[in-house]
Amino acid sequence: MFDFDGTLPLMALQFLLLAALLNVIFYKPMTKVLDDRDNYVRTNNLDARERLAKAERLTQEYEQELASARRQSQLIMETAQAEAKKITAQKIAKAQQEAQAQREQAAKEIEQQKQAAMATLEQQIDALSSQIVEKLLGPALVK
C-alpha cells in the first residue's frame, strides 16, 4: 500500500522546512504583534485604572475640603449672627437707658415747672385773697 522509498523522507523534510519557514516568516512576527498589542492594552488599562483611582482620591479630598469649608463658613455666619445680636441688644439697652434718662429729665423739668407754677399760683392766690379781703373788709382792717 505505501511505498517507502526516498519520497517519504523528502516529503517529511519539505514539511519541516515549510513549518520552519512559516514560523520565521509568519508566526513569529504575528505573535510579536499580538504580544505588543496585548502589552499596549494592558499598559493603557493599568494607566486608566491608576488615573481613575487618582481622580477618585482627588474627588474625595475636594469633597472633604468643601465640607470643611462649608462647616467653617457656617460657623463664621453663626458667630457673626451672634455678634450682631449682641451688638443689637447692647444698642437697644443703651437706647432704652437714654430714653429712660430723657424721661427722668423730662419728669424733673415738669416737676420743676409744676413747682414754679404752684409757687406763682400761690403768690397770685395770696394777692387775690388779700384783694378780696380788702374789698370785703376794707383797707384799714386788713393791715
PDB file of C-alpha atoms in Angstrom:
ATOM      1  CA  MET A   1       0.000   0.000   0.000  1.00  0.00           C
ATOM      2  CA  PHE A   2       2.635   2.541   0.958  1.00  0.00           C
ATOM      3  CA  ASP A   3       5.804   2.805  -0.892  1.00  0.00           C
ATOM      4  CA  PHE A   4       8.658   3.628   1.487  1.00  0.00           C
ATOM      5  CA  ASP A   5      11.215   4.859  -0.919  1.00  0.00           C
ATOM      6  CA  GLY A   6      13.015   8.239  -0.923  1.00  0.00           C
ATOM      7  CA  THR A   7       9.875  10.350  -1.282  1.00  0.00           C
ATOM      8  CA  LEU A   8       8.722   9.885   2.310  1.00  0.00           C
ATOM      9  CA  PRO A   9      11.839  11.386   3.903  1.00  0.00           C
ATOM     10  CA  LEU A  10      11.844  14.103   1.242  1.00  0.00           C
ATOM     11  CA  MET A  11       8.216  14.923   1.976  1.00  0.00           C
ATOM     12  CA  ALA A  12       8.963  14.974   5.725  1.00  0.00           C
ATOM     13  CA  LEU A  13      11.932  17.257   5.080  1.00  0.00           C
ATOM     14  CA  GLN A  14       9.759  19.562   2.949  1.00  0.00           C
ATOM     15  CA  PHE A  15       7.122  19.651   5.668  1.00  0.00           C
ATOM     16  CA  LEU A  16       9.648  20.528   8.361  1.00  0.00           C
ATOM     17  CA  LEU A  17      11.253  23.134   6.099  1.00  0.00           C
ATOM     18  CA  LEU A  18       7.845  24.667   5.326  1.00  0.00           C
ATOM     19  CA  ALA A  19       6.922  24.675   9.057  1.00  0.00           C
ATOM     20  CA  ALA A  20      10.242  26.366   9.943  1.00  0.00           C
ATOM     21  CA  LEU A  21       9.822  28.877   7.102  1.00  0.00           C
ATOM     22  CA  LEU A  22       6.213  29.664   8.129  1.00  0.00           C
ATOM     23  CA  ASN A  23       7.325  30.002  11.728  1.00  0.00           C
ATOM     24  CA  VAL A  24      10.082  32.509  10.819  1.00  0.00           C
ATOM     25  CA  ILE A  25       8.118  34.489   8.236  1.00  0.00           C
ATOM     26  CA  PHE A  26       4.561  34.410   9.556  1.00  0.00           C
ATOM     27  CA  TYR A  27       4.072  33.086  13.111  1.00  0.00           C
ATOM     28  CA  LYS A  28       6.888  34.912  14.942  1.00  0.00           C
ATOM     29  CA  PRO A  29       6.010  38.391  13.565  1.00  0.00           C
ATOM     30  CA  MET A  30       2.329  37.737  14.159  1.00  0.00           C
ATOM     31  CA  THR A  31       2.910  36.604  17.756  1.00  0.00           C
ATOM     32  CA  LYS A  32       5.203  39.614  18.268  1.00  0.00           C
ATOM     33  CA  VAL A  33       2.442  41.965  17.027  1.00  0.00           C
ATOM     34  CA  LEU A  34      -0.136  40.218  19.205  1.00  0.00           C
ATOM     35  CA  ASP A  35       2.170  40.391  22.261  1.00  0.00           C
ATOM     36  CA  ASP A  36       2.894  44.081  21.608  1.00  0.00           C
ATOM     37  CA  ARG A  37      -0.804  44.801  21.281  1.00  0.00           C
ATOM     38  CA  ASP A  38      -1.545  42.850  24.463  1.00  0.00           C
ATOM     39  CA  ASN A  39       1.169  44.795  26.337  1.00  0.00           C
ATOM     40  CA  TYR A  40      -0.200  48.086  24.952  1.00  0.00           C
ATOM     41  CA  VAL A  41      -3.750  47.236  26.056  1.00  0.00           C
ATOM     42  CA  ARG A  42      -2.556  46.042  29.462  1.00  0.00           C
ATOM     43  CA  THR A  43      -0.434  49.185  29.968  1.00  0.00           C
ATOM     44  CA  ASN A  44      -3.268  51.506  28.925  1.00  0.00           C
ATOM     45  CA  ASN A  45      -5.668  49.598  31.162  1.00  0.00           C
ATOM     46  CA  LEU A  46      -3.323  49.958  34.165  1.00  0.00           C
ATOM     47  CA  ASP A  47      -2.778  53.659  33.415  1.00  0.00           C
ATOM     48  CA  ALA A  48      -6.512  54.195  33.154  1.00  0.00           C
ATOM     49  CA  ARG A  49      -7.100  52.429  36.474  1.00  0.00           C
ATOM     50  CA  GLU A  50      -4.371  54.494  38.146  1.00  0.00           C
ATOM     51  CA  ARG A  51      -5.838  57.707  36.733  1.00  0.00           C
ATOM     52  CA  LEU A  52      -9.321  56.684  37.831  1.00  0.00           C
ATOM     53  CA  ALA A  53      -8.066  55.892  41.337  1.00  0.00           C
ATOM     54  CA  LYS A  54      -6.224  59.222  41.444  1.00  0.00           C
ATOM     55  CA  ALA A  55      -9.331  61.063  40.211  1.00  0.00           C
ATOM     56  CA  GLU A  56     -11.480  59.355  42.857  1.00  0.00           C
ATOM     57  CA  ARG A  57      -8.927  60.211  45.546  1.00  0.00           C
ATOM     58  CA  LEU A  58      -8.805  63.848  44.431  1.00  0.00           C
ATOM     59  CA  THR A  59     -12.597  63.984  44.282  1.00  0.00           C
ATOM     60  CA  GLN A  60     -12.820  62.655  47.819  1.00  0.00           C
ATOM     61  CA  GLU A  61     -10.205  65.157  49.041  1.00  0.00           C
ATOM     62  CA  TYR A  62     -12.005  68.039  47.338  1.00  0.00           C
ATOM     63  CA  GLU A  63     -15.338  66.936  48.784  1.00  0.00           C
ATOM     64  CA  GLN A  64     -13.787  66.810  52.260  1.00  0.00           C
ATOM     65  CA  GLU A  65     -12.259  70.263  51.772  1.00  0.00           C
ATOM     66  CA  LEU A  66     -15.592  71.559  50.506  1.00  0.00           C
ATOM     67  CA  ALA A  67     -17.425  70.096  53.501  1.00  0.00           C
ATOM     68  CA  SER A  68     -14.824  71.608  55.810  1.00  0.00           C
ATOM     69  CA  ALA A  69     -15.170  74.993  54.105  1.00  0.00           C
ATOM     70  CA  ARG A  70     -18.965  74.774  54.410  1.00  0.00           C
ATOM     71  CA  ARG A  71     -18.712  73.965  58.123  1.00  0.00           C
ATOM     72  CA  GLN A  72     -16.258  76.799  58.604  1.00  0.00           C
ATOM     73  CA  SER A  73     -18.434  79.287  56.723  1.00  0.00           C
ATOM     74  CA  GLN A  74     -21.476  78.130  58.718  1.00  0.00           C
ATOM     75  CA  LEU A  75     -19.528  78.681  61.928  1.00  0.00           C
ATOM     76  CA  ILE A  76     -18.449  82.137  60.755  1.00  0.00           C
ATOM     77  CA  MET A  77     -22.041  83.004  59.876  1.00  0.00           C
ATOM     78  CA  GLU A  78     -23.314  81.809  63.258  1.00  0.00           C
ATOM     79  CA  THR A  79     -20.598  83.784  65.027  1.00  0.00           C
ATOM     80  CA  ALA A  80     -21.431  86.888  63.003  1.00  0.00           C
ATOM     81  CA  GLN A  81     -25.141  86.485  63.734  1.00  0.00           C
ATOM     82  CA  ALA A  82     -24.473  86.057  67.448  1.00  0.00           C
ATOM     83  CA  GLU A  83     -22.219  89.102  67.426  1.00  0.00           C
ATOM     84  CA  ALA A  84     -24.831  91.116  65.529  1.00  0.00           C
ATOM     85  CA  LYS A  85     -27.491  90.085  68.068  1.00  0.00           C
ATOM     86  CA  LYS A  86     -25.177  91.066  70.893  1.00  0.00           C
ATOM     87  CA  ILE A  87     -24.451  94.454  69.323  1.00  0.00           C
ATOM     88  CA  THR A  88     -28.151  94.972  68.652  1.00  0.00           C
ATOM     89  CA  ALA A  89     -29.020  94.083  72.243  1.00  0.00           C
ATOM     90  CA  GLN A  90     -26.349  96.485  73.502  1.00  0.00           C
ATOM     91  CA  LYS A  91     -27.619  99.297  71.287  1.00  0.00           C
ATOM     92  CA  ILE A  92     -31.217  98.633  72.333  1.00  0.00           C
ATOM     93  CA  ALA A  93     -30.204  98.638  76.004  1.00  0.00           C
ATOM     94  CA  LYS A  94     -28.271 101.883  75.504  1.00  0.00           C
ATOM     95  CA  ALA A  95     -31.210 103.462  73.679  1.00  0.00           C
ATOM     96  CA  GLN A  96     -33.555 102.340  76.459  1.00  0.00           C
ATOM     97  CA  GLN A  97     -31.226 103.824  79.067  1.00  0.00           C
ATOM     98  CA  GLU A  98     -31.044 107.082  77.123  1.00  0.00           C
ATOM     99  CA  ALA A  99     -34.829 107.131  76.761  1.00  0.00           C
ATOM    100  CA  GLN A 100     -35.209 106.431  80.492  1.00  0.00           C
ATOM    101  CA  ALA A 101     -32.750 109.244  81.281  1.00  0.00           C
ATOM    102  CA  GLN A 102     -34.654 111.605  78.979  1.00  0.00           C
ATOM    103  CA  ARG A 103     -37.951 110.604  80.618  1.00  0.00           C
ATOM    104  CA  GLU A 104     -36.482 111.205  84.051  1.00  0.00           C
ATOM    105  CA  GLN A 105     -35.055 114.549  82.921  1.00  0.00           C
ATOM    106  CA  ALA A 106     -38.403 115.496  81.412  1.00  0.00           C
ATOM    107  CA  ALA A 107     -40.167 114.417  84.616  1.00  0.00           C
ATOM    108  CA  LYS A 108     -37.764 116.559  86.657  1.00  0.00           C
ATOM    109  CA  GLU A 109     -38.331 119.530  84.363  1.00  0.00           C
ATOM    110  CA  ILE A 110     -42.087 119.032  84.538  1.00  0.00           C
ATOM    111  CA  GLU A 111     -41.885 118.793  88.328  1.00  0.00           C
ATOM    112  CA  GLN A 112     -39.778 121.973  88.455  1.00  0.00           C
ATOM    113  CA  GLN A 113     -42.217 123.763  86.148  1.00  0.00           C
ATOM    114  CA  LYS A 114     -45.089 122.463  88.268  1.00  0.00           C
ATOM    115  CA  GLN A 115     -43.403 123.721  91.432  1.00  0.00           C
ATOM    116  CA  ALA A 116     -42.735 127.105  89.790  1.00  0.00           C
ATOM    117  CA  ALA A 117     -46.328 127.275  88.565  1.00  0.00           C
ATOM    118  CA  MET A 118     -47.590 126.310  92.027  1.00  0.00           C
ATOM    119  CA  ALA A 119     -45.425 128.981  93.618  1.00  0.00           C
ATOM    120  CA  THR A 120     -46.668 131.551  91.119  1.00  0.00           C
ATOM    121  CA  LEU A 121     -50.237 130.415  91.710  1.00  0.00           C
ATOM    122  CA  GLU A 122     -49.797 130.625  95.466  1.00  0.00           C
ATOM    123  CA  GLN A 123     -48.490 134.168  95.113  1.00  0.00           C
ATOM    124  CA  GLN A 124     -51.372 135.088  92.846  1.00  0.00           C
ATOM    125  CA  ILE A 125     -53.828 133.378  95.224  1.00  0.00           C
ATOM    126  CA  ASP A 126     -52.329 135.261  98.161  1.00  0.00           C
ATOM    127  CA  ALA A 127     -52.556 138.528  96.231  1.00  0.00           C
ATOM    128  CA  LEU A 128     -56.102 137.812  95.158  1.00  0.00           C
ATOM    129  CA  SER A 129     -57.052 136.721  98.650  1.00  0.00           C
ATOM    130  CA  SER A 130     -55.643 139.933 100.023  1.00  0.00           C
ATOM    131  CA  GLN A 131     -57.537 141.945  97.448  1.00  0.00           C
ATOM    132  CA  ILE A 132     -60.763 140.075  98.190  1.00  0.00           C
ATOM    133  CA  VAL A 133     -60.345 140.534 101.923  1.00  0.00           C
ATOM    134  CA  GLU A 134     -59.508 144.189 101.388  1.00  0.00           C
ATOM    135  CA  LYS A 135     -62.555 144.762  99.276  1.00  0.00           C
ATOM    136  CA  LEU A 136     -64.801 142.890 101.679  1.00  0.00           C
ATOM    137  CA  LEU A 137     -63.482 144.208 104.959  1.00  0.00           C
ATOM    138  CA  GLY A 138     -61.991 147.409 103.917  1.00  0.00           C
ATOM    139  CA  PRO A 139     -58.422 148.561 103.656  1.00  0.00           C
ATOM    140  CA  ALA A 140     -57.957 149.593 107.242  1.00  0.00           C
ATOM    141  CA  LEU A 141     -58.817 146.310 108.875  1.00  0.00           C
ATOM    142  CA  VAL A 142     -56.613 144.085 106.805  1.00  0.00           C
ATOM    143  CA  LYS A 143     -53.276 145.580 107.836  1.00  0.00           C
TER     144      LYS A 143
END
